[in-house]
Tab-separated table of C-alpha atoms and ligand atoms in Angstrom:
chain	number	residue	atom	x	y	z
A	1	MET	CA	42.395	162.748	40.923
A	2	THR	CA	42.326	160.209	38.027
A	3	ASP	CA	42.553	156.986	38.793
A	4	THR	CA	44.912	155.464	36.037
A	5	ASN	CA	44.835	151.900	37.677
A	6	THR	CA	42.575	150.261	35.309
A	7	THR	CA	43.824	146.808	35.976
A	8	GLY	CA	41.522	146.307	38.632
A	9	THR	CA	44.499	145.134	40.988
A	10	ASP	CA	46.109	147.635	43.494
A	11	PRO	CA	49.317	149.431	42.873
A	12	GLY	CA	51.096	149.319	46.234
A	13	ALA	CA	49.370	145.563	46.766
A	14	ALA	CA	53.388	144.171	46.339
A	15	GLY	CA	54.042	146.095	49.052
A	16	LEU	CA	51.362	145.170	51.648
A	17	ALA	CA	52.133	141.402	50.362
A	18	ARG	CA	55.821	141.700	51.837
A	19	ASP	CA	55.667	143.529	54.580
A	20	TYR	CA	51.793	144.325	55.502
A	21	LEU	CA	51.607	146.423	58.279
A	22	ASP	CA	55.186	148.057	57.348
A	23	LEU	CA	57.416	145.623	60.188
A	24	ASP	CA	60.347	146.712	58.600
A	25	SER	CA	59.650	150.116	59.764
A	26	LEU	CA	60.302	149.164	63.087
A	27	PHE	CA	63.952	148.087	62.005
A	28	SER	CA	67.090	149.970	62.269
A	29	ALA	CA	68.737	151.004	59.165
A	30	GLY	CA	71.480	148.799	60.272
A	31	GLU	CA	70.271	145.895	61.163
A	32	LEU	CA	68.154	145.738	58.031
A	33	ALA	CA	71.172	146.697	56.008
A	34	LEU	CA	72.592	143.062	57.598
A	35	ARG	CA	69.215	141.375	56.855
A	36	ASP	CA	69.740	142.219	53.165
A	37	ARG	CA	73.349	141.280	52.741
A	38	VAL	CA	71.861	137.755	54.343
A	39	ARG	CA	68.876	137.716	52.083
A	40	ALA	CA	70.912	138.300	49.083
A	41	PHE	CA	73.706	135.594	50.409
A	42	VAL	CA	70.543	132.621	50.826
A	43	ALA	CA	69.425	134.310	47.550
A	44	GLU	CA	72.627	133.645	45.412
A	45	ARG	CA	74.540	130.391	47.212
A	46	ILE	CA	71.273	128.560	48.815
A	47	ARG	CA	68.444	129.044	46.445
A	48	PRO	CA	69.785	127.696	43.380
A	49	ASN	CA	71.291	124.533	45.238
A	50	ILE	CA	69.008	123.762	47.984
A	51	GLY	CA	66.983	121.227	45.885
A	52	ALA	CA	69.667	119.324	44.490
A	53	TRP	CA	71.368	119.607	48.236
A	54	TYR	CA	68.069	118.438	50.052
A	55	GLU	CA	67.503	115.331	47.018
A	56	ALA	CA	71.257	114.133	47.705
A	57	ALA	CA	71.358	114.979	51.277
A	58	HIS	CA	73.711	116.803	51.133
A	59	PHE	CA	75.112	119.388	53.731
A	60	PRO	CA	77.094	121.904	51.805
A	61	ARG	CA	80.323	121.982	53.542
A	62	GLU	CA	81.936	124.389	50.931
A	63	ILE	CA	79.821	127.216	51.949
A	64	VAL	CA	80.625	126.948	55.550
A	65	LYS	CA	83.386	129.820	55.217
A	66	GLU	CA	81.511	131.983	53.163
A	67	MET	CA	78.990	132.082	56.502
A	68	GLY	CA	81.748	132.782	58.625
A	69	ALA	CA	83.011	135.870	56.550
A	70	LEU	CA	79.664	136.988	56.779
A	71	GLY	CA	79.894	136.984	59.546
A	72	LEU	CA	77.160	134.664	60.310
A	73	LEU	CA	78.685	131.895	63.202
A	74	GLY	CA	78.575	132.972	67.145
A	75	MET	CA	77.234	135.916	65.352
A	76	HIS	CA	76.225	136.921	68.519
A	77	LEU	CA	79.110	136.449	70.851
A	78	THR	CA	81.724	139.007	71.391
A	79	GLY	CA	85.821	138.752	71.447
A	80	TYR	CA	87.562	135.547	70.032
A	81	GLY	CA	86.352	136.578	66.443
A	82	CYS	CA	82.994	136.783	67.031
A	83	PRO	CA	80.757	139.757	65.069
A	84	GLY	CA	79.053	140.291	68.659
A	85	ARG	CA	76.078	140.887	67.130
A	86	SER	CA	72.775	141.953	68.545
A	87	ALA	CA	69.654	139.547	69.412
A	88	VAL	CA	67.588	140.982	66.813
A	89	GLU	CA	70.247	141.063	63.924
A	90	TYR	CA	71.335	137.787	64.914
A	91	GLY	CA	67.429	136.705	64.609
A	92	LEU	CA	66.990	138.145	61.213
A	93	ALA	CA	69.706	136.738	60.247
A	94	ALA	CA	68.099	133.029	61.257
A	95	LEU	CA	64.764	134.569	59.381
A	96	GLU	CA	66.588	135.048	56.257
A	97	LEU	CA	68.513	131.657	56.595
A	98	GLU	CA	65.873	129.453	57.202
A	99	ALA	CA	63.675	131.258	54.309
A	100	GLY	CA	66.369	129.559	51.638
A	101	ASP	CA	66.441	126.100	54.206
A	102	SER	CA	66.296	124.745	58.049
A	103	GLY	CA	68.964	123.104	57.332
A	104	LEU	CA	71.408	125.700	57.198
A	105	ARG	CA	69.920	127.370	59.719
A	106	THR	CA	70.267	124.963	61.806
A	107	PHE	CA	73.912	124.685	61.181
A	108	VAL	CA	74.215	128.015	62.658
A	109	SER	CA	72.299	127.333	65.726
A	110	VAL	CA	74.426	124.060	66.322
A	111	GLN	CA	78.053	125.820	65.727
A	112	GLY	CA	76.826	129.533	67.262
A	113	SER	CA	74.064	128.993	69.689
A	114	LEU	CA	75.116	125.576	70.863
A	115	ALA	CA	78.680	124.849	70.876
A	116	MET	CA	80.481	128.229	70.704
A	117	SER	CA	78.102	129.587	72.965
A	118	ALA	CA	78.781	126.816	75.389
A	119	ILE	CA	82.732	127.036	75.305
A	120	HIS	CA	82.134	131.240	75.402
A	121	LYS	CA	79.760	130.684	77.912
A	122	PHE	CA	81.674	128.125	80.683
A	123	GLY	CA	84.751	127.382	78.788
A	124	SER	CA	88.556	128.201	80.162
A	125	GLU	CA	90.444	131.120	78.843
A	126	GLU	CA	92.403	128.150	77.107
A	127	HIS	CA	89.399	126.360	75.801
A	128	LYS	CA	88.130	130.008	73.874
A	129	GLN	CA	91.335	131.142	72.356
A	130	ARG	CA	91.897	127.262	70.704
A	131	TRP	CA	88.473	127.138	69.753
A	132	LEU	CA	86.293	129.924	68.926
A	133	PRO	CA	88.245	132.139	66.599
A	134	GLY	CA	88.436	128.852	64.262
A	135	MET	CA	84.661	128.348	64.458
A	136	ALA	CA	83.867	131.963	63.803
A	137	ALA	CA	85.617	131.920	60.673
A	138	GLY	CA	84.158	128.818	59.767
A	139	GLU	CA	87.479	126.967	59.595
A	140	LEU	CA	86.779	124.632	62.623
A	141	ILE	CA	83.302	122.626	63.265
A	142	GLY	CA	81.331	122.201	66.381
A	143	CYS	CA	78.860	120.367	68.039
A	144	PHE	CA	76.314	119.844	70.994
A	145	GLY	CA	76.102	116.782	72.257
A	146	LEU	CA	73.148	116.489	75.030
A	147	THR	CA	70.319	113.805	73.929
A	148	GLU	CA	70.880	110.340	73.777
A	149	PRO	CA	69.375	106.702	72.523
A	150	THR	CA	67.094	107.008	75.267
A	151	ALA	CA	66.863	110.423	76.973
A	152	GLY	CA	65.627	113.425	75.085
A	153	SER	CA	63.197	115.339	76.647
A	154	ASP	CA	64.239	113.969	79.813
A	155	PRO	CA	68.105	114.846	79.438
A	156	ALA	CA	68.765	114.780	83.421
A	157	SER	CA	68.122	110.814	82.954
A	158	MET	CA	71.477	110.506	80.707
A	159	LEU	CA	73.614	107.311	81.040
A	160	THR	CA	76.987	109.061	79.603
A	161	THR	CA	79.541	109.236	82.598
A	162	ALA	CA	82.870	111.107	82.683
A	163	VAL	CA	84.841	109.923	85.600
A	164	ARG	CA	87.942	110.422	86.891
A	165	ASP	CA	91.299	108.177	86.748
A	166	GLY	CA	93.724	110.328	87.802
A	167	ASP	CA	95.264	113.732	85.661
A	168	GLU	CA	92.665	112.518	83.121
A	169	TRP	CA	88.866	111.633	82.582
A	170	VAL	CA	87.400	109.126	80.670
A	171	ILE	CA	84.282	109.023	79.386
A	172	ASP	CA	81.642	106.206	78.006
A	173	GLY	CA	78.507	106.627	76.347
A	174	ALA	CA	76.289	107.421	73.838
A	175	LYS	CA	74.465	110.511	72.009
A	176	ARG	CA	71.603	111.198	69.154
A	177	TRP	CA	70.812	112.898	66.979
A	178	ILE	CA	73.786	115.364	67.062
A	179	GLY	CA	74.331	117.962	64.326
A	180	LEU	CA	77.312	117.904	62.273
A	181	ALA	CA	79.141	115.203	64.511
A	182	SER	CA	80.689	113.156	61.515
A	183	ILE	CA	82.313	116.793	60.490
A	184	ALA	CA	82.936	118.559	64.100
A	185	ASP	CA	86.451	119.071	64.887
A	186	VAL	CA	85.383	119.814	68.439
A	187	ALA	CA	82.593	118.307	70.566
A	188	VAL	CA	80.924	119.974	73.561
A	189	ILE	CA	79.888	116.658	75.397
A	190	TRP	CA	77.566	116.525	78.799
A	191	ALA	CA	78.016	114.032	80.605
A	192	LYS	CA	77.221	112.517	84.233
A	193	THR	CA	80.152	112.832	86.942
A	194	SER	CA	80.254	112.264	90.531
A	195	GLU	CA	80.097	116.261	91.109
A	196	GLY	CA	76.876	116.158	88.551
A	197	ILE	CA	76.218	117.291	84.905
A	198	ARG	CA	79.521	118.823	83.442
A	199	GLY	CA	80.055	120.127	79.786
A	200	PHE	CA	83.569	118.378	78.089
A	201	VAL	CA	85.823	119.762	75.140
A	202	VAL	CA	86.167	116.691	73.039
A	203	PRO	CA	88.240	117.035	69.905
A	204	THR	CA	86.933	114.420	67.636
A	205	ALA	CA	90.256	113.120	66.704
A	206	THR	CA	90.208	111.885	70.206
A	207	PRO	CA	90.445	107.700	70.479
A	208	GLY	CA	87.160	106.349	70.765
A	209	PHE	CA	85.046	109.026	69.570
A	210	ALA	CA	82.956	107.766	66.451
A	211	ALA	CA	79.894	109.879	64.802
A	212	THR	CA	77.878	108.021	62.704
A	213	PRO	CA	75.495	109.931	60.327
A	214	ILE	CA	71.879	109.185	60.529
A	215	GLY	CA	70.129	108.180	57.659
A	216	ARG	CA	66.952	108.019	55.770
A	217	LYS	CA	65.873	111.165	56.994
A	218	LEU	CA	62.560	112.950	55.440
A	219	GLY	CA	63.125	116.322	56.548
A	220	MET	CA	66.323	118.605	57.037
A	221	ARG	CA	67.805	116.511	54.565
A	222	ALA	CA	70.321	119.426	53.626
A	223	SER	CA	71.789	118.786	57.264
A	224	ILE	CA	73.882	116.088	59.265
A	225	GLN	CA	73.119	114.615	62.196
A	226	CYS	CA	74.664	111.744	64.278
A	227	ASP	CA	74.733	109.056	66.879
A	228	ILE	CA	78.042	109.198	68.477
A	229	THR	CA	79.836	106.491	70.509
A	230	LEU	CA	81.819	107.044	73.489
A	231	SER	CA	84.464	104.235	74.465
A	232	GLY	CA	86.816	105.282	76.832
A	233	VAL	CA	87.389	108.411	75.282
A	234	ARG	CA	90.544	109.573	77.927
A	235	LEU	CA	90.471	113.384	78.206
A	236	PRO	CA	93.284	115.754	80.185
A	237	ALA	CA	91.795	117.038	83.523
A	238	ASP	CA	91.411	120.615	81.871
A	239	ALA	CA	88.734	119.121	79.102
A	240	VAL	CA	85.863	120.265	81.582
A	241	LEU	CA	84.084	123.309	81.117
A	242	PRO	CA	84.633	124.632	84.509
A	243	ALA	CA	82.147	127.657	84.879
A	244	VAL	CA	79.464	125.078	85.047
A	245	THR	CA	78.160	122.661	87.255
A	246	GLY	CA	74.158	120.352	86.201
A	247	LEU	CA	71.576	121.250	83.512
A	248	LYS	CA	71.812	124.511	83.500
A	249	GLY	CA	74.729	124.616	81.606
A	250	PRO	CA	73.286	122.861	78.781
A	251	PHE	CA	69.599	124.535	78.822
A	252	SER	CA	71.654	127.944	78.436
A	253	CYS	CA	72.994	127.325	75.490
A	254	LEU	CA	69.378	125.517	74.141
A	255	ASN	CA	67.517	129.111	75.286
A	256	GLU	CA	69.806	130.847	72.542
A	257	ALA	CA	68.894	128.829	69.936
A	258	ARG	CA	65.531	128.481	70.681
A	259	TYR	CA	65.247	132.129	70.899
A	260	GLY	CA	66.851	131.898	67.223
A	261	ILE	CA	64.287	129.654	66.162
A	262	MET	CA	61.131	131.634	66.592
A	263	TRP	CA	62.482	134.113	64.071
A	264	GLY	CA	63.779	131.427	61.536
A	265	ALA	CA	60.587	129.589	61.399
A	266	MET	CA	59.133	132.771	60.137
A	267	GLY	CA	61.229	132.359	57.317
A	268	ALA	CA	60.225	128.876	56.503
A	269	ALA	CA	56.565	130.287	56.627
A	270	ARG	CA	57.530	133.352	54.754
A	271	ASP	CA	59.402	131.287	51.902
A	272	SER	CA	56.306	129.210	51.451
A	273	TYR	CA	53.598	131.858	51.734
A	274	GLU	CA	55.178	133.980	48.819
A	275	ALA	CA	55.439	130.752	46.689
A	276	ALA	CA	51.934	130.228	47.192
A	277	LEU	CA	50.704	133.836	46.181
A	278	ALA	CA	53.309	133.398	43.144
A	279	TYR	CA	51.889	130.499	42.093
A	280	ALA	CA	48.008	131.202	42.787
A	281	GLN	CA	48.776	134.523	40.786
A	282	GLN	CA	49.699	132.618	37.765
A	283	ARG	CA	48.411	129.434	37.869
A	284	ARG	CA	44.823	129.617	36.264
A	285	GLN	CA	41.988	127.242	36.749
A	286	PHE	CA	38.050	127.505	35.945
A	287	GLY	CA	39.196	130.582	33.523
A	288	LYS	CA	41.276	132.788	35.945
A	289	PRO	CA	43.582	132.840	38.066
A	290	ILE	CA	43.320	130.680	41.198
A	291	ALA	CA	44.230	133.748	43.635
A	292	GLY	CA	40.914	135.110	42.283
A	293	PHE	CA	38.938	132.546	44.207
A	294	GLN	CA	37.750	133.679	47.481
A	295	LEU	CA	38.585	130.490	49.079
A	296	THR	CA	42.374	130.862	47.950
A	297	GLN	CA	42.668	134.503	48.770
A	298	GLN	CA	41.609	133.472	52.635
A	299	LYS	CA	44.337	131.004	53.002
A	300	LEU	CA	46.956	133.683	51.914
A	301	VAL	CA	45.333	136.466	54.177
A	302	ASP	CA	45.497	133.874	57.127
A	303	MET	CA	49.414	133.111	56.196
A	304	MET	CA	49.871	136.478	55.971
A	305	LEU	CA	48.528	137.306	59.600
A	306	GLU	CA	50.268	134.635	61.216
A	307	ILE	CA	53.572	135.819	59.838
A	308	GLN	CA	52.952	139.451	60.360
A	309	LYS	CA	52.435	138.491	63.770
A	310	GLY	CA	54.894	135.878	64.603
A	311	VAL	CA	57.916	138.119	63.347
A	312	LEU	CA	56.157	140.388	65.842
A	313	VAL	CA	56.461	138.086	68.853
A	314	ALA	CA	60.102	137.136	67.684
A	315	LEU	CA	60.929	141.006	67.370
A	316	HIS	CA	59.456	142.005	70.619
A	317	THR	CA	61.306	138.725	72.315
A	318	GLY	CA	64.419	140.134	70.787
A	319	ARG	CA	64.867	143.413	72.085
A	320	LEU	CA	63.497	142.174	75.579
A	321	LYS	CA	66.974	140.121	74.822
A	322	ASP	CA	68.986	142.827	74.135
A	323	ALA	CA	67.681	144.803	77.096
A	324	GLY	CA	68.628	141.710	79.028
A	325	THR	CA	65.282	141.123	80.461
A	326	LEU	CA	64.108	137.798	78.616
A	327	ARG	CA	62.902	135.075	80.591
A	328	PRO	CA	63.340	131.832	79.367
A	329	GLU	CA	59.596	130.994	79.388
A	330	GLN	CA	58.783	133.776	77.570
A	331	ILE	CA	61.260	131.791	74.859
A	332	SER	CA	59.088	129.304	75.079
A	333	PHE	CA	56.296	130.954	73.975
A	334	GLY	CA	57.695	132.212	70.713
A	335	LYS	CA	59.183	128.760	70.193
A	336	LEU	CA	55.895	127.219	70.773
A	337	ASN	CA	53.433	129.252	68.574
A	338	ASN	CA	55.991	130.258	65.809
A	339	VAL	CA	57.258	126.824	64.924
A	340	ARG	CA	53.522	125.403	64.961
A	341	GLU	CA	52.273	128.372	62.705
A	342	ALA	CA	54.843	127.599	60.418
A	343	ILE	CA	54.141	124.039	59.793
A	344	ALA	CA	50.403	125.158	59.322
A	345	ILE	CA	51.515	127.701	56.739
A	346	CYS	CA	53.922	125.078	54.965
A	347	ARG	CA	51.076	123.003	54.428
A	348	GLN	CA	48.231	125.247	53.599
A	349	ALA	CA	51.059	127.206	50.737
A	350	ARG	CA	51.380	123.447	49.163
A	351	THR	CA	47.505	123.304	48.764
A	352	ILE	CA	48.002	125.930	47.102
A	353	LEU	CA	50.488	124.405	44.575
A	354	GLY	CA	48.305	121.510	44.228
A	355	GLY	CA	50.100	118.277	42.588
A	356	ASN	CA	53.060	120.443	41.583
A	357	GLY	CA	53.472	121.107	45.379
A	358	ILE	CA	54.700	117.638	46.407
A	359	THR	CA	57.893	117.856	44.456
A	360	LEU	CA	61.180	119.562	44.831
A	361	ASP	CA	60.806	122.458	42.431
A	362	HIS	CA	58.653	124.234	45.136
A	363	SER	CA	59.608	124.961	48.581
A	364	PRO	CA	56.601	124.345	51.072
A	365	VAL	CA	56.712	120.918	51.533
A	366	ARG	CA	60.283	120.874	52.069
A	367	HIS	CA	60.121	123.749	54.676
A	368	ALA	CA	57.410	121.541	56.143
A	369	SER	CA	59.034	118.317	56.209
A	370	ASN	CA	62.110	120.564	58.062
A	371	LEU	CA	59.949	121.989	60.698
A	372	GLU	CA	58.661	118.434	61.766
A	373	SER	CA	62.471	118.355	63.064
A	374	VAL	CA	61.879	122.132	64.257
A	375	ARG	CA	58.638	121.436	66.345
A	376	THR	CA	60.880	118.597	68.031
A	377	TYR	CA	64.534	119.850	68.750
A	378	GLU	CA	65.231	122.410	70.975
A	379	GLY	CA	62.210	121.031	72.898
A	380	THR	CA	59.209	119.876	71.772
A	381	ASP	CA	55.738	121.119	71.572
A	382	GLU	CA	55.071	119.632	74.566
A	383	VAL	CA	57.710	120.592	76.451
A	384	HIS	CA	57.279	124.058	75.939
A	385	ILE	CA	53.655	123.923	76.445
A	386	LEU	CA	55.010	122.510	79.856
A	387	ILE	CA	57.546	125.547	80.736
A	388	MET	CA	54.710	127.578	79.762
A	389	GLY	CA	51.826	125.714	82.136
A	390	ARG	CA	54.152	126.302	85.083
A	391	ALA	CA	54.560	129.573	84.523
A	392	LEU	CA	50.947	129.700	84.758
A	393	THR	CA	50.221	127.802	87.771
A	394	GLY	CA	53.674	127.333	89.449
A	395	ILE	CA	53.186	123.644	89.393
A	396	PRO	CA	55.917	121.362	87.037
A	397	ALA	CA	53.772	118.743	85.223
A	398	PHE	CA	56.968	117.113	83.556
A	399	ALA	CA	56.788	113.753	85.446
B	1	LIG	C1	67.021	117.307	63.317
B	1	LIG	C2	67.545	117.101	64.358
B	1	LIG	C3	68.836	118.199	65.112
B	1	LIG	C4	68.826	117.480	66.551
B	1	LIG	N1	69.967	118.501	66.955
B	1	LIG	C5	70.715	117.997	68.536
B	1	LIG	C6	71.828	118.230	68.595
B	1	LIG	O1	72.819	118.958	68.092
B	1	LIG	N2	71.887	117.944	70.010
B	1	LIG	C7	71.218	117.464	70.678
B	1	LIG	O2	72.202	117.040	71.888
B	1	LIG	N3	70.273	116.939	70.088
B	1	LIG	C8	69.430	117.150	69.386
B	1	LIG	N4	68.670	116.889	68.749
B	1	LIG	C9	67.767	115.810	69.618
B	1	LIG	C10	66.179	116.903	70.122
B	1	LIG	O3	66.854	117.758	70.883
B	1	LIG	C11	65.369	115.750	70.346
B	1	LIG	O4	64.957	114.893	69.700
B	1	LIG	C12	64.100	116.200	71.676
B	1	LIG	O5	64.509	116.780	72.559
B	1	LIG	C13	63.249	114.884	72.002
B	1	LIG	O6	64.027	114.012	72.375
B	1	LIG	P1	63.194	112.680	71.750
B	1	LIG	O7	63.487	112.783	70.202
B	1	LIG	O8	64.400	112.064	72.433
B	1	LIG	O9	61.913	112.798	72.186
B	1	LIG	P2	61.383	111.969	73.297
B	1	LIG	O10	61.445	113.151	74.797
B	1	LIG	O11	61.337	110.166	73.380
B	1	LIG	O12	59.515	112.496	73.185
B	1	LIG	C14	58.712	111.735	72.706
B	1	LIG	C15	57.120	112.482	72.417
B	1	LIG	O13	56.939	112.061	73.879
B	1	LIG	C16	56.484	113.513	74.510
B	1	LIG	N5	56.646	113.761	75.613
B	1	LIG	C17	58.065	113.686	76.570
B	1	LIG	N6	57.852	113.725	77.841
B	1	LIG	C18	56.846	114.191	77.865
B	1	LIG	C19	56.213	115.058	79.209
B	1	LIG	N7	56.622	114.769	80.622
B	1	LIG	N8	54.608	114.963	79.127
B	1	LIG	C20	53.956	115.236	77.718
B	1	LIG	N9	54.857	114.698	76.392
B	1	LIG	C21	55.765	114.195	76.686
B	1	LIG	C22	57.506	114.699	73.060
B	1	LIG	O14	56.998	115.942	73.789
B	1	LIG	C23	57.235	113.598	72.451
B	1	LIG	O15	56.120	114.402	71.559
B	1	LIG	C24	68.228	116.855	67.205
B	1	LIG	C25	67.140	116.275	67.181
B	1	LIG	C26	66.947	116.510	65.668
B	1	LIG	C27	65.503	115.556	65.102
């Protein structure tokens, strides 16, 4: 056979660069079709605008209903207008969204995995009927208030209280870093009661509820996080989530969101790697493309190796979740590993872009800045190490 490839490059290289081990062959046609729909949405609606949104610190509320129509909100939940997708499908969507920007994947996580999951898992039938269909459609926005100014990694130390006063609950306290709170219609607020920590469904129009966006952020700029104050917020007796008491309530929602993050982080990493690869092939120094230097090739290969491994971890974890056998300690494996590797990949990608890489004209440094938040929320690196350390040794080392 005659070799017609006279350029010295491998004609199959483009396919290998995208998916070296052909991991696509591990997904069903339906999973890939959903993945491709989300990828097309990101290409059309997020990529052309994300630089401007990020610079202006603008959360694009205008695309929320489109995300609802695409079935991205509460996508792993069933009934009440929710799409009822599998864990793997949810993960693929998270990956594609975060290839656009972590802020948009975070929106889907807060709305679907935190606020909607809390209501779906623990709410009364009235709560579910009242809130979930509108939230799935993107007509209503929800938030999830667990963290406080003095209670982050240790939510058991929260100071917010809910006290019974006749037929009403009265909530007082403060929350910090609460995604979407200033534009939310409903807040799931976790508070200490005489029975332990309980969740409350709080319409944000209730007197005494106030949310102020946190400014001067150097990451996650296309998303909103807020300080919340709760001053004598009076709620009817049935505002409490009836089906759970204690921290297992919020933790079970956090596990849903942490699961999505391990996929999402690989999206940010993939986008950074692809930006670096494309740049390296056209940028010339010393008379040739910088992709032709051995040191650049090592960077690209190392990035690709970790992305493929990270996707495999996420996929395996997703299959366990769909089988109903996934343990929280296993979610920590994926969250810790994939976010840690993704930050390293985004930073390495930036080096290939040189000086041009520090602007918003290229994605890697934006992704890296976003991932600084991602490694902190939903359990910091350290907290996940402690969870896994306890699993290995049987000894909790949290305090
Ligand atoms: C962009 C963003 C969005 C967020 N969205 C939400 C939201 O929607 N809802 C919500 O409730 N919260 C949200 N959070 C809050 C997030 O969950 C907390 O930031 C996180 O839990 C860490 O808490 P902290 O920031 O108070 O840090 P701290 O808990 O004060 O931790 C500071 C450092 O100390 C380390 N540390 C703490 N304890 C230990 C220990 N025992 N051993 C070793 N090291 C330890 C931590 O790992 C970390 O490195 C968000 C945060 C960010 C940045």
